[in-house]
């Protein structure tokens, strides 16, 4: 990949247009649209719609959590009575807002992203929805912060739910820490674990550099999660693939 | 691409064979999920039951392994204890449920056919969880109507899984929404019906697919508009709609 920032931006643009050129991993876009039109959009809160429409104009719009996935996360959070959560990778805050709407009024979300530029675009909408007080946003790379939390015993096992939707090459590093921070019985969700379907592409397939670059990380992560005895897993084919990990030990 | 179009036609014709039944863009991707995340984790008893069922002529009816894994996790996440299952077949999802519940958990399991259940029962017994199951042979509606008559049954179920005759789902729903507790979950299986929910009018569908499709479409519309539940339509298996009762 190009070393300079401009080159990286270019690559990102290409990636987000190609990988997510296929809007779905399902057998047809029509089927995906059916799910959205029948069960998702009619139920989508106005504020989420607003963030989605704002984000659609962004060149990296494909990075946004899919609306069907956000609906699923929202239901999951309610089903497990989540109160203390974490999100790594915020972008404009679509899944963050979905989370904030799902947890109780005294619920908390520790939200991490290397930049607050996009978060600040979504924040007014989150504020208007009356749930911004639940969010503790930290700008910067996640690993140093996780290491800080890990150092203090009192944070171990304190999170009900953690959602990771960030740099795939670091997922396995996040996992080493998150497994201590999430409570026993709690859930970590890793996003994009089917990576546009590239996990089964032929080795010599003509894939974008960025996709290829992270594909190995995703495949390694999937293998590692599958054999981790401290969790039970479920790899859901919703959106770009999300693997739920329930801590058992 | 030619082979993709053919695949799609076949897919929409009828449900694909057991182990390959998915709504994903390719069977390869589905096998990846199964090989990477499902089979290595599958309980021995579930594997045994799955392999036994694969030999049965109606095996396409069975709950898929990835869906079994999902149900198992969901049940644990909601701490389910008192559950119901409508549509048992050889008992794959029933076993997934029984393994997830605590030792004093209970499953009211209904199917019009006891014979298929008895095929899988020895495996369930060997797994040490058969004591949780109360199996009733016969149509489900009369049983539900009986339950409904007694107020004490209202809101008494934590989780209900419906995988049966699609032309009765809405009738089941009328009763189940009273029987499941507020905050509890009803799961309706096959709500994407082999993808046929979006098939063009002239698509070559198998008779049974075409017949039940209208009922599935109606169910999906009704669930989406039902204010007593929140819903989530997951593309797991043949599509499963999770409904959380909110009032």
Coordinates of C-alpha atoms in Angstrom, one line a residue:
Chain A
X1 CA 0.0 0.0 0.0
X2 CA 1.2 3.6 -0.7
X3 CA 3.1 5.0 2.3
X4 CA 1.9 8.5 2.1
X5 CA -1.4 9.6 3.6
X6 CA -2.8 10.6 0.2
X7 CA -2.1 7.2 -1.2
X8 CA -3.8 5.6 1.8
X9 CA -6.9 7.7 1.4
X10 CA -7.1 6.6 -2.3
X11 CA -6.8 3.0 -1.4
X12 CA -9.5 3.3 1.2
X13 CA -11.8 4.9 -1.3
X14 CA -11.3 2.1 -3.7
X15 CA -11.6 -0.5 -1.0
X16 CA -14.9 0.8 0.3
X17 CA -16.3 0.9 -3.1
X18 CA -15.1 -2.5 -4.2
X19 CA -15.5 -4.7 -1.1
X20 CA -18.8 -3.3 -0.4
X21 CA -19.8 -3.1 -4.1
X22 CA -21.6 -6.2 -3.1
X23 CA -24.1 -4.8 -0.6
X24 CA -24.7 -8.2 0.9
X25 CA -23.3 -11.7 1.3
X26 CA -26.8 -13.1 0.6
X27 CA -27.7 -14.9 -2.6
X28 CA -29.2 -11.7 -4.1
X29 CA -29.4 -8.0 -3.4
X30 CA -33.2 -8.4 -3.9
X31 CA -33.4 -10.7 -1.0
X32 CA -31.4 -8.3 1.2
X33 CA -33.6 -5.4 0.2
X34 CA -36.6 -7.5 1.1
X35 CA -35.3 -7.9 4.6
X36 CA -34.6 -4.2 4.9
X37 CA -37.9 -3.0 3.4
X38 CA -40.0 -5.6 5.3
X39 CA -38.4 -5.7 8.7
X40 CA -35.8 -3.1 9.2
X41 CA -36.7 0.3 7.7
X42 CA -40.3 0.4 9.0
X43 CA -38.9 -0.1 12.5
X44 CA -35.8 2.1 12.3
X45 CA -35.9 5.0 14.7
X46 CA -35.9 8.5 13.0
X47 CA -32.5 9.4 14.6
X48 CA -30.8 6.3 13.2
X49 CA -32.3 7.1 9.8
X50 CA -30.8 10.5 10.0
X51 CA -27.3 9.3 10.8
X52 CA -27.6 6.7 8.0
X53 CA -28.7 9.4 5.5
X54 CA -25.9 11.7 6.6
X55 CA -23.3 8.9 6.3
X56 CA -24.6 7.8 2.9
X57 CA -23.1 11.0 1.5
X58 CA -19.6 10.1 2.9
X59 CA -17.1 8.5 0.5
X60 CA -16.5 5.8 3.0
X61 CA -20.2 5.2 3.6
X62 CA -19.7 1.4 3.2
X63 CA -17.9 1.4 6.6
X64 CA -21.1 2.1 8.4
X65 CA -22.7 -0.7 10.3
X66 CA -25.5 -2.2 8.1
X67 CA -29.0 -1.3 9.3
X68 CA -30.1 -4.9 9.7
X69 CA -27.0 -5.6 11.8
X70 CA -27.7 -2.6 14.0
X71 CA -31.2 -3.9 14.5
X72 CA -29.9 -7.2 15.5
X73 CA -27.4 -5.6 17.9
X74 CA -30.1 -3.6 19.4
X75 CA -32.2 -6.7 20.1
X76 CA -29.3 -8.6 21.5
X77 CA -28.4 -5.8 23.9
X78 CA -32.0 -5.8 25.2
X79 CA -32.2 -9.6 25.4
X80 CA -29.1 -9.7 27.6
X81 CA -30.0 -6.6 29.6
X82 CA -26.7 -4.9 28.7
X83 CA -25.8 -1.9 30.7
X84 CA -22.0 -1.4 30.6
X85 CA -20.7 -1.7 27.0
X86 CA -17.7 -0.8 24.8
X87 CA -17.4 -0.1 21.1
X88 CA -14.1 -0.1 19.2
X89 CA -14.6 1.7 15.9
X90 CA -17.2 4.4 15.8
X91 CA -17.1 6.2 12.4
X92 CA -20.2 8.4 12.3
X93 CA -21.9 6.5 15.2
X94 CA -24.7 4.4 13.7
X95 CA -24.1 1.3 15.8
X96 CA -23.1 3.6 18.7
X97 CA -26.5 5.3 18.6
X98 CA -28.3 2.0 18.1
X99 CA -26.5 0.8 21.3
X100 CA -27.3 3.9 23.2
X101 CA -31.0 3.6 22.4
X102 CA -31.0 0.0 23.5
X103 CA -29.4 0.3 26.9
X104 CA -31.1 1.8 30.0
X105 CA -30.9 5.4 30.9
X106 CA -28.0 4.8 33.3
X107 CA -26.2 2.6 30.8
X108 CA -22.7 3.4 29.7
X109 CA -20.7 3.0 26.4
X110 CA -17.0 3.4 26.3
X111 CA -16.5 4.4 22.6
X112 CA -13.1 4.3 20.9
X113 CA -12.0 5.6 17.5
X114 CA -8.7 6.8 16.2
X115 CA -10.4 10.0 15.0
X116 CA -13.3 12.0 16.3
X117 CA -13.8 13.7 13.0
X118 CA -16.6 11.4 11.8
X119 CA -18.1 11.0 15.3
X120 CA -18.6 14.7 15.5
X121 CA -20.7 14.6 12.4
X122 CA -23.1 12.1 14.1
X123 CA -23.0 13.6 17.6
X124 CA -25.6 16.3 17.1
X125 CA -28.1 13.6 16.1
X126 CA -27.1 11.5 19.1
X127 CA -27.6 14.5 21.3
X128 CA -31.0 15.3 19.8
X129 CA -32.0 11.7 20.6
X130 CA -31.3 12.4 24.2
X131 CA -28.7 9.6 24.7
X132 CA -25.4 11.3 24.4
X133 CA -24.9 11.3 28.1
X134 CA -24.4 7.5 28.0
X135 CA -21.3 7.8 25.8
X136 CA -17.7 8.3 26.9
X137 CA -15.8 8.9 23.6
X138 CA -12.0 8.5 23.5
X139 CA -10.0 9.5 20.5
X140 CA -6.9 7.5 19.7
X141 CA -5.8 3.9 19.1
X142 CA -7.6 1.4 21.2
X143 CA -4.7 -0.8 22.4
X144 CA -3.1 1.6 24.8
X145 CA -6.4 2.3 26.4
X146 CA -7.3 -1.4 26.7
X147 CA -3.9 -2.0 28.3
X148 CA -4.6 0.7 30.8
X149 CA -7.9 -0.9 31.7
X150 CA -6.3 -4.3 32.0
X151 CA -3.8 -3.0 34.5
X152 CA -6.5 -2.2 37.0
X153 CA -8.1 -5.4 38.3
X154 CA -11.3 -3.5 39.0
X155 CA -12.1 -3.4 35.3
X156 CA -11.8 -7.1 34.7
X157 CA -15.1 -8.7 33.9
X158 CA -17.0 -5.4 34.0
X159 CA -18.3 -5.2 30.5
X160 CA -21.6 -6.8 29.5
X161 CA -21.0 -6.3 25.8
X162 CA -18.2 -5.2 23.5
X163 CA -18.5 -4.5 19.8
X164 CA -15.4 -4.5 17.7
X165 CA -15.7 -2.9 14.2
X166 CA -12.2 -1.5 13.5
X167 CA -8.8 -2.4 12.1
X168 CA -9.0 -6.1 11.3
X169 CA -5.2 -6.7 11.8
X170 CA -5.6 -5.8 15.4
X171 CA -8.7 -7.9 16.3
X172 CA -6.6 -10.6 17.7
X173 CA -4.7 -8.2 19.9
X174 CA -7.9 -6.6 21.1
X175 CA -9.2 -10.1 21.9
X176 CA -6.4 -10.8 24.2
X177 CA -7.5 -7.9 26.4
X178 CA -11.2 -8.0 25.8
X179 CA -11.5 -11.5 27.0
X180 CA -10.5 -10.3 30.5
X181 CA -12.6 -7.1 30.4
X182 CA -15.9 -8.7 29.4
X183 CA -17.8 -10.4 32.2
X184 CA -18.2 -14.2 32.3
X185 CA -21.5 -14.7 30.4
X186 CA -21.0 -11.4 28.5
X187 CA -20.6 -11.0 24.8
X188 CA -17.9 -9.7 22.4
X189 CA -19.0 -9.2 18.8
X190 CA -16.4 -9.0 16.1
X191 CA -17.6 -7.4 12.9
X192 CA -16.6 -8.3 9.3
X193 CA -15.5 -11.8 10.0
X194 CA -16.6 -13.0 6.5
X195 CA -14.8 -10.1 4.9
X196 CA -16.9 -9.6 1.8
X197 CA -16.8 -13.3 1.2
X198 CA -13.0 -13.1 0.5
X199 CA -12.3 -15.7 3.2
X200 CA -13.1 -18.3 0.5
X201 CA -11.7 -16.5 -2.6
X202 CA -9.0 -18.4 -4.5
X203 CA -5.5 -17.5 -3.3
X204 CA -4.7 -15.8 -6.6
X205 CA -8.0 -14.0 -6.9
X206 CA -7.9 -10.5 -8.1
X207 CA -8.7 -8.7 -4.9
X208 CA -8.1 -5.2 -3.8
X209 CA -4.8 -4.7 -1.9
X210 CA -6.6 -3.6 1.2
X211 CA -9.0 -6.5 1.2
X212 CA -6.1 -8.9 0.7
X213 CA -4.1 -7.2 3.3
X214 CA -6.7 -7.8 6.0
X215 CA -8.0 -11.1 4.7
X216 CA -5.2 -13.1 6.4
X217 CA -5.9 -11.3 9.7
X218 CA -9.6 -12.2 9.4
X219 CA -8.9 -15.8 8.6
X220 CA -6.4 -16.0 11.5
X221 CA -8.9 -14.5 13.8
X222 CA -11.7 -16.9 12.8
X223 CA -9.4 -19.8 13.4
X224 CA -8.3 -18.5 16.8
X225 CA -11.8 -17.8 18.0
X226 CA -12.9 -21.2 17.0
X227 CA -10.4 -22.9 19.3
X228 CA -10.5 -20.4 22.2
X229 CA -11.8 -22.5 25.2
X230 CA -12.7 -19.4 27.1
X231 CA -15.6 -18.6 24.8
X232 CA -18.5 -20.1 22.9
X233 CA -18.9 -18.7 19.4
X234 CA -21.5 -18.1 16.8
X235 CA -20.6 -16.8 13.3
X236 CA -23.6 -15.1 11.9
X237 CA -23.9 -14.4 8.2
X238 CA -25.6 -11.1 8.8
X239 CA -24.1 -8.1 7.0
X240 CA -20.4 -8.8 6.4
X241 CA -20.4 -11.6 9.0
X242 CA -20.4 -11.0 12.8
X243 CA -19.0 -13.5 15.2
X244 CA -20.5 -13.4 18.7
X245 CA -18.4 -14.7 21.5
X246 CA -19.9 -15.5 24.8
X247 CA -17.3 -15.7 27.6
X248 CA -17.6 -18.9 29.6
X249 CA -14.3 -19.0 31.5
Chain B
X1 CA -22.1 -16.3 -14.8
X2 CA -23.8 -19.4 -16.1
X3 CA -23.2 -21.6 -13.2
X4 CA -24.5 -18.9 -10.8
X5 CA -27.7 -18.5 -12.7
X6 CA -28.2 -22.2 -12.7
X7 CA -27.5 -22.4 -9.0
X8 CA -30.0 -19.7 -8.3
X9 CA -32.6 -21.5 -10.4
X10 CA -32.0 -24.7 -8.5
X11 CA -32.0 -22.8 -5.2
X12 CA -35.3 -21.3 -5.9
X13 CA -36.7 -24.5 -7.3
X14 CA -36.6 -26.3 -3.9
X15 CA -34.5 -26.3 -0.7
X16 CA -31.0 -27.5 -1.2
X17 CA -29.8 -30.7 0.3
X18 CA -29.0 -31.0 4.0
X19 CA -25.6 -29.4 4.9
X20 CA -25.8 -27.1 1.9
X21 CA -29.0 -25.2 2.7
X22 CA -28.2 -21.5 3.0
X23 CA -29.2 -18.2 1.6
X24 CA -25.6 -17.1 1.1
X25 CA -24.0 -16.0 -2.2
X26 CA -22.1 -19.3 -2.5
X27 CA -22.1 -22.7 -0.9
X28 CA -18.3 -22.3 -0.4
X29 CA -18.9 -19.4 1.9
X30 CA -21.5 -21.4 3.8
X31 CA -19.2 -24.4 4.1
X32 CA -16.5 -22.0 5.4
X33 CA -18.8 -20.9 8.3
X34 CA -19.6 -24.6 9.0
X35 CA -16.1 -25.8 8.9
X36 CA -14.5 -22.9 10.7
X37 CA -17.0 -22.0 13.4
X38 CA -19.7 -24.7 13.7
X39 CA -18.5 -28.3 13.2
X40 CA -15.4 -28.0 15.5
X41 CA -17.7 -26.8 18.3
X42 CA -20.6 -29.1 17.7
X43 CA -21.5 -31.3 20.6
X44 CA -20.9 -35.0 19.9
X45 CA -24.6 -35.8 20.4
X46 CA -25.7 -33.0 18.0
X47 CA -23.2 -34.4 15.4
X48 CA -24.7 -37.9 15.9
X49 CA -28.2 -36.7 15.5
X50 CA -27.3 -34.6 12.4
X51 CA -25.7 -37.6 10.7
X52 CA -28.6 -39.9 11.6
X53 CA -31.0 -37.4 10.2
X54 CA -29.0 -37.0 7.0
X55 CA -30.0 -40.5 6.1
X56 CA -33.8 -39.8 6.4
X57 CA -35.7 -39.1 3.2
X58 CA -37.1 -35.8 4.6
X59 CA -33.8 -34.5 5.8
X60 CA -34.2 -31.2 4.1
X61 CA -36.6 -30.3 7.0
X62 CA -34.0 -30.5 9.7
X63 CA -32.6 -27.4 11.4
X64 CA -29.1 -26.6 10.0
X65 CA -26.1 -26.9 12.2
X66 CA -25.3 -23.2 12.2
X67 CA -28.9 -22.4 13.2
X68 CA -28.6 -25.0 16.0
X69 CA -25.5 -23.2 17.2
X70 CA -27.2 -19.9 17.1
X71 CA -30.3 -21.1 19.0
X72 CA -28.1 -22.7 21.6
X73 CA -26.2 -19.4 22.2
X74 CA -29.4 -17.4 22.2
X75 CA -31.0 -19.6 24.9
X76 CA -28.0 -19.2 27.1
X77 CA -27.8 -15.5 26.6
X78 CA -31.4 -15.0 27.7
X79 CA -31.1 -17.6 30.5
X80 CA -34.1 -19.5 29.2
X81 CA -35.6 -22.1 31.4
X82 CA -39.2 -22.7 30.2
X83 CA -39.4 -23.2 26.5
X84 CA -41.7 -24.5 23.8
X85 CA -41.0 -26.0 20.4
X86 CA -43.6 -26.5 17.6
X87 CA -42.2 -28.8 15.0
X88 CA -39.7 -31.4 16.1
X89 CA -38.9 -33.7 13.2
X90 CA -35.9 -35.8 14.5
X91 CA -35.1 -33.3 17.2
X92 CA -32.0 -31.4 16.2
X93 CA -33.1 -28.0 17.4
X94 CA -34.8 -29.8 20.3
X95 CA -31.5 -31.3 21.4
X96 CA -29.7 -27.9 20.8
X97 CA -32.3 -26.4 23.2
X98 CA -32.1 -29.2 25.8
X99 CA -28.3 -28.8 25.9
X100 CA -28.6 -25.1 26.5
X101 CA -31.2 -25.1 29.3
X102 CA -30.3 -25.7 32.9
X103 CA -30.9 -29.1 34.4
X104 CA -34.3 -28.1 35.7
X105 CA -35.2 -26.5 32.3
X106 CA -38.4 -27.6 30.5
X107 CA -39.3 -27.9 26.8
X108 CA -42.9 -28.5 25.7
X109 CA -42.3 -30.1 22.3
X110 CA -45.1 -30.7 19.7
X111 CA -45.1 -32.5 16.4
X112 CA -47.9 -34.2 14.4
X113 CA -45.4 -37.1 13.9
X114 CA -44.0 -39.0 16.9
X115 CA -42.2 -41.5 14.6
X116 CA -39.4 -39.1 13.6
X117 CA -39.0 -37.8 17.1
X118 CA -38.4 -41.4 18.2
X119 CA -35.7 -41.8 15.7
X120 CA -33.7 -39.1 17.4
X121 CA -34.8 -39.8 21.0
X122 CA -32.1 -42.4 21.8
X123 CA -29.4 -39.8 21.0
X124 CA -31.2 -37.2 23.2
X125 CA -31.4 -39.8 26.0
X126 CA -27.8 -40.7 25.7
X127 CA -26.9 -37.0 26.0
X128 CA -28.7 -37.0 29.4
X129 CA -31.2 -34.3 28.6
X130 CA -34.4 -36.2 27.7
X131 CA -35.9 -35.5 31.1
X132 CA -36.3 -31.9 30.2
X133 CA -38.6 -32.7 27.3
X134 CA -42.4 -33.1 27.4
X135 CA -43.3 -34.4 23.9
X136 CA -46.9 -34.2 22.7
X137 CA -48.0 -35.8 19.5
X138 CA -50.7 -34.1 17.4
X139 CA -51.5 -30.7 16.0
X140 CA -50.3 -27.8 18.0
X141 CA -53.3 -25.5 17.9
X142 CA -55.5 -27.5 20.3
X143 CA -52.7 -27.7 22.8
X144 CA -52.1 -23.9 22.6
X145 CA -55.8 -23.2 22.9
X146 CA -55.9 -25.3 26.1
X147 CA -52.9 -23.5 27.5
X148 CA -54.5 -20.1 26.6
X149 CA -57.6 -20.9 28.6
X150 CA -55.7 -21.0 31.8
X151 CA -54.5 -17.5 32.8
X152 CA -51.5 -18.9 34.8
X153 CA -49.9 -20.0 31.5
X154 CA -50.0 -16.5 30.1
X155 CA -46.5 -15.1 30.0
X156 CA -45.0 -18.3 31.3
X157 CA -42.6 -19.2 28.5
X158 CA -39.1 -17.7 28.1
X159 CA -38.6 -18.9 24.5
X160 CA -40.6 -20.5 21.8
X161 CA -39.3 -21.9 18.5
X162 CA -41.8 -22.4 15.7
X163 CA -40.6 -24.6 12.8
X164 CA -43.7 -26.2 11.4
X165 CA -46.6 -25.7 9.0
X166 CA -46.2 -22.3 7.6
X167 CA -49.9 -21.9 6.8
X168 CA -50.5 -21.9 10.6
X169 CA -47.8 -19.6 11.8
X170 CA -50.1 -16.6 12.1
X171 CA -52.6 -18.7 14.0
X172 CA -49.8 -19.9 16.3
X173 CA -48.7 -16.3 16.7
X174 CA -52.1 -15.1 18.0
X175 CA -51.7 -17.6 20.9
X176 CA -47.9 -17.5 21.4
X177 CA -47.8 -13.8 21.9
X178 CA -49.9 -14.3 25.1
X179 CA -48.0 -17.4 26.2
X180 CA -44.5 -16.0 25.9
X181 CA -43.4 -13.6 28.7
X182 CA -42.9 -9.9 28.3
X183 CA -39.2 -9.7 27.3
X184 CA -39.3 -13.3 26.0
X185 CA -38.6 -14.5 22.5
X186 CA -40.5 -16.3 19.8
X187 CA -38.5 -17.5 16.8
X188 CA -40.2 -18.3 13.5
X189 CA -38.2 -20.4 11.2
X190 CA -38.1 -20.4 7.3
X191 CA -39.2 -16.8 7.0
X192 CA -37.1 -16.2 3.9
X193 CA -38.4 -19.4 2.4
X194 CA -35.5 -20.4 0.3
X195 CA -35.2 -16.9 -1.0
X196 CA -38.6 -17.3 -2.8
X197 CA -40.0 -14.3 -1.0
X198 CA -38.4 -12.3 -3.8
X199 CA -38.8 -14.7 -6.7
X200 CA -40.4 -13.2 -9.9
X201 CA -43.9 -14.5 -10.6
X202 CA -42.7 -16.8 -13.4
X203 CA -39.9 -18.4 -11.4
X204 CA -39.7 -22.2 -11.5
X205 CA -40.6 -22.9 -7.9
X206 CA -41.4 -26.3 -6.5
X207 CA -45.1 -26.8 -5.7
X208 CA -44.6 -26.8 -1.9
X209 CA -42.4 -23.7 -2.0
X210 CA -45.0 -21.8 -4.1
X211 CA -47.9 -22.9 -1.9
X212 CA -46.4 -21.8 1.4
X213 CA -44.8 -18.7 0.0
X214 CA -47.9 -16.6 0.3
X215 CA -48.3 -17.6 4.0
X216 CA -44.7 -16.6 4.6
X217 CA -45.1 -13.3 2.9
X218 CA -48.2 -12.6 5.0
X219 CA -46.5 -13.6 8.2
X220 CA -43.6 -11.3 7.5
X221 CA -45.9 -8.4 6.9
X222 CA -47.9 -9.1 10.1
X223 CA -44.9 -9.5 12.3
X224 CA -43.4 -6.3 11.0
X225 CA -46.6 -4.4 11.9
X226 CA -47.2 -6.1 15.3
X227 CA -46.8 -3.4 18.0
X228 CA -46.5 -6.0 20.8
X229 CA -43.1 -7.2 19.5
X230 CA -39.8 -6.0 18.3
X231 CA -38.4 -8.1 15.5
X232 CA -35.2 -9.1 13.8
X233 CA -35.1 -11.1 10.6
X234 CA -31.9 -13.1 10.5
X235 CA -30.6 -14.8 7.3
X236 CA -29.4 -17.8 9.4
X237 CA -30.6 -21.1 7.9
X238 CA -33.7 -20.5 5.8
X239 CA -34.3 -17.2 7.6
X240 CA -35.4 -17.0 11.2
X241 CA -37.4 -14.0 12.6
X242 CA -36.7 -13.4 16.2
X243 CA -39.6 -11.6 18.0
X244 CA -39.1 -10.1 21.5
X245 CA -42.4 -9.4 23.2
X246 CA -42.5 -5.9 24.6
X247 CA -46.1 -5.8 25.8

